[in-house]
PDB file of N, CA and C in Angstrom:
ATOM      1  N   MET A   1      22.906 -93.967-108.495  1.00 52.00           N
ATOM      2  CA  MET A   1      22.606 -92.579-108.134  1.00 52.00           C
ATOM      3  C   MET A   1      23.469 -92.163-106.933  1.00 52.00           C
ATOM      4  N   ARG A   2      23.553 -93.056-105.963  1.00 61.00           N
ATOM      5  CA  ARG A   2      24.328 -92.752-104.771  1.00 61.00           C
ATOM      6  C   ARG A   2      25.818 -92.606-105.143  1.00 61.00           C
ATOM      7  N   ASN A   3      26.303 -93.497-106.020  1.00 62.00           N
ATOM      8  CA  ASN A   3      27.691 -93.463-106.452  1.00 62.00           C
ATOM      9  C   ASN A   3      27.988 -92.163-107.204  1.00 62.00           C
ATOM     10  N   ASN A   4      27.035 -91.736-108.044  1.00 66.00           N
ATOM     11  CA  ASN A   4      27.200 -90.529-108.830  1.00 66.00           C
ATOM     12  C   ASN A   4      27.293 -89.311-107.914  1.00 66.00           C
ATOM     13  N   SER A   5      26.486 -89.312-106.859  1.00 70.00           N
ATOM     14  CA  SER A   5      26.472 -88.198-105.912  1.00 70.00           C
ATOM     15  C   SER A   5      27.837 -88.079-105.225  1.00 70.00           C
ATOM     16  N   GLY A   6      28.381 -89.226-104.806  1.00 75.00           N
ATOM     17  CA  GLY A   6      29.686 -89.217-104.149  1.00 75.00           C
ATOM     18  C   GLY A   6      30.766 -88.710-105.086  1.00 75.00           C
ATOM     19  N   PHE A   7      30.636 -89.059-106.372  1.00 82.00           N
ATOM     20  CA  PHE A   7      31.611 -88.619-107.365  1.00 82.00           C
ATOM     21  C   PHE A   7      31.571 -87.100-107.502  1.00 82.00           C
ATOM     22  N   GLY A   8      30.364 -86.532-107.492  1.00 86.00           N
ATOM     23  CA  GLY A   8      30.205 -85.077-107.604  1.00 86.00           C
ATOM     24  C   GLY A   8      30.820 -84.374-106.408  1.00 86.00           C
ATOM     25  N   ILE A   9      30.609 -84.945-105.228  1.00 89.00           N
ATOM     26  CA  ILE A   9      31.171 -84.351-104.007  1.00 89.00           C
ATOM     27  C   ILE A   9      32.698 -84.394-104.070  1.00 89.00           C
ATOM     28  N   LYS A  10      33.233 -85.488-104.624  1.00 92.00           N
ATOM     29  CA  LYS A  10      34.690 -85.634-104.732  1.00 92.00           C
ATOM     30  C   LYS A  10      35.260 -84.541-105.633  1.00 92.00           C
ATOM     31  N   ILE A  11      34.591 -84.303-106.762  1.00 94.00           N
ATOM     32  CA  ILE A  11      35.056 -83.267-107.700  1.00 94.00           C
ATOM     33  C   ILE A  11      34.979 -81.900-107.029  1.00 94.00           C
ATOM     34  N   PHE A  12      33.857 -81.631-106.329  1.00 94.00           N
ATOM     35  CA  PHE A  12      33.679 -80.348-105.640  1.00 94.00           C
ATOM     36  C   PHE A  12      34.779 -80.137-104.601  1.00 94.00           C
ATOM     37  N   TYR A  13      35.100 -81.193-103.850  1.00 95.00           N
ATOM     38  CA  TYR A  13      36.127 -81.109-102.812  1.00 95.00           C
ATOM     39  C   TYR A  13      37.497 -80.835-103.430  1.00 95.00           C
ATOM     40  N   THR A  14      37.772 -81.482-104.585  1.00 96.00           N
ATOM     41  CA  THR A  14      39.051 -81.284-105.266  1.00 96.00           C
ATOM     42  C   THR A  14      39.196 -79.846-105.738  1.00 96.00           C
ATOM     43  N   ILE A  15      38.114 -79.304-106.327  1.00 97.00           N
ATOM     44  CA  ILE A  15      38.145 -77.919-106.810  1.00 97.00           C
ATOM     45  C   ILE A  15      38.310 -76.963-105.625  1.00 97.00           C
ATOM     46  N   PHE A  16      37.599 -77.249-104.531  1.00 97.00           N
ATOM     47  CA  PHE A  16      37.677 -76.407-103.336  1.00 97.00           C
ATOM     48  C   PHE A  16      39.103 -76.395-102.788  1.00 97.00           C
ATOM     49  N   LEU A  17      39.723 -77.578-102.735  1.00 97.00           N
ATOM     50  CA  LEU A  17      41.091 -77.692-102.229  1.00 97.00           C
ATOM     51  C   LEU A  17      42.048 -76.911-103.120  1.00 97.00           C
ATOM     52  N   TYR A  18      41.834 -77.005-104.453  1.00 98.00           N
ATOM     53  CA  TYR A  18      42.684 -76.301-105.415  1.00 98.00           C
ATOM     54  C   TYR A  18      42.554 -74.788-105.238  1.00 98.00           C
ATOM     55  N   LEU A  19      41.321 -74.310-105.000  1.00 98.00           N
ATOM     56  CA  LEU A  19      41.093 -72.873-104.811  1.00 98.00           C
ATOM     57  C   LEU A  19      41.776 -72.397-103.531  1.00 98.00           C
ATOM     58  N   VAL A  20      41.710 -73.214-102.473  1.00 97.00           N
ATOM     59  CA  VAL A  20      42.347 -72.852-101.202  1.00 97.00           C
ATOM     60  C   VAL A  20      43.859 -72.737-101.383  1.00 97.00           C
ATOM     61  N   LEU A  21      44.439 -73.698-102.131  1.00 97.00           N
ATOM     62  CA  LEU A  21      45.882 -73.671-102.391  1.00 97.00           C
ATOM     63  C   LEU A  21      46.251 -72.433-103.188  1.00 97.00           C
ATOM     64  N   LEU A  22      45.406 -72.097-104.173  1.00 96.00           N
ATOM     65  CA  LEU A  22      45.643 -70.915-105.003  1.00 96.00           C
ATOM     66  C   LEU A  22      45.606 -69.656-104.139  1.00 96.00           C
ATOM     67  N   LEU A  23      44.631 -69.598-103.239  1.00 96.00           N
ATOM     68  CA  LEU A  23      44.484 -68.445-102.354  1.00 96.00           C
ATOM     69  C   LEU A  23      45.694 -68.330-101.433  1.00 96.00           C
ATOM     70  N   LEU A  24      46.157 -69.462-100.921  1.00 95.00           N
ATOM     71  CA  LEU A  24      47.311 -69.488-100.028  1.00 95.00           C
ATOM     72  C   LEU A  24      48.552 -68.988-100.761  1.00 95.00           C
ATOM     73  N   ALA A  25      48.733 -69.451-101.999  1.00 93.00           N
ATOM     74  CA  ALA A  25      49.884 -69.029-102.805  1.00 93.00           C
ATOM     75  C   ALA A  25      49.804 -67.528-103.064  1.00 93.00           C
ATOM     76  N   GLY A  26      48.612 -67.027-103.351  1.00 91.00           N
ATOM     77  CA  GLY A  26      48.440 -65.593-103.603  1.00 91.00           C
ATOM     78  C   GLY A  26      48.767 -64.775-102.364  1.00 91.00           C
ATOM     79  N   THR A  27      48.339 -65.256-101.206  1.00 91.00           N
ATOM     80  CA  THR A  27      48.615 -64.545 -99.950  1.00 91.00           C
ATOM     81  C   THR A  27      50.110 -64.510 -99.670  1.00 91.00           C
ATOM     82  N   LEU A  28      50.787 -65.636 -99.918  1.00 87.00           N
ATOM     83  CA  LEU A  28      52.231 -65.699 -99.701  1.00 87.00           C
ATOM     84  C   LEU A  28      52.944 -64.736-100.637  1.00 87.00           C
ATOM     85  N   THR A  29      52.500 -64.670-101.884  1.00 87.00           N
ATOM     86  CA  THR A  29      53.124 -63.773-102.864  1.00 87.00           C
ATOM     87  C   THR A  29      52.960 -62.328-102.429  1.00 87.00           C
ATOM     88  N   VAL A  30      51.765 -61.981-101.964  1.00 82.00           N
ATOM     89  CA  VAL A  30      51.497 -60.602-101.534  1.00 82.00           C
ATOM     90  C   VAL A  30      52.363 -60.250-100.323  1.00 82.00           C
ATOM     91  N   SER A  31      52.472 -61.171 -99.361  1.00 80.00           N
ATOM     92  CA  SER A  31      53.267 -60.895 -98.162  1.00 80.00           C
ATOM     93  C   SER A  31      54.750 -60.771 -98.521  1.00 80.00           C
ATOM     94  N   PHE A  32      55.211 -61.561 -99.499  1.00 77.00           N
ATOM     95  CA  PHE A  32      56.613 -61.476 -99.914  1.00 77.00           C
ATOM     96  C   PHE A  32      56.865 -60.146-100.620  1.00 77.00           C
ATOM     97  N   ASN A  33      55.905 -59.706-101.427  1.00 78.00           N
ATOM     98  CA  ASN A  33      56.034 -58.436-102.131  1.00 78.00           C
ATOM     99  C   ASN A  33      55.982 -57.279-101.136  1.00 78.00           C
ATOM    100  N   GLY A  34      55.253 -57.489-100.015  1.00 71.00           N
ATOM    101  CA  GLY A  34      55.150 -56.466 -98.978  1.00 71.00           C
ATOM    102  C   GLY A  34      56.516 -56.227 -98.340  1.00 71.00           C
ATOM    103  N   PHE A  35      57.274 -57.310 -98.184  1.00 62.00           N
ATOM    104  CA  PHE A  35      58.618 -57.197 -97.614  1.00 62.00           C
ATOM    105  C   PHE A  35      59.617 -56.930 -98.714  1.00 62.00           C
TER     106      PHE A  35
END
């Protein structure tokens, strides 16, 4: 049970990191289009 919980947190962290990267890329694209 404890191992399963850690696995879920790992997946959540990976998805969160991916979303942050996506957001960062979107912000960079918008700023480049602004210039």
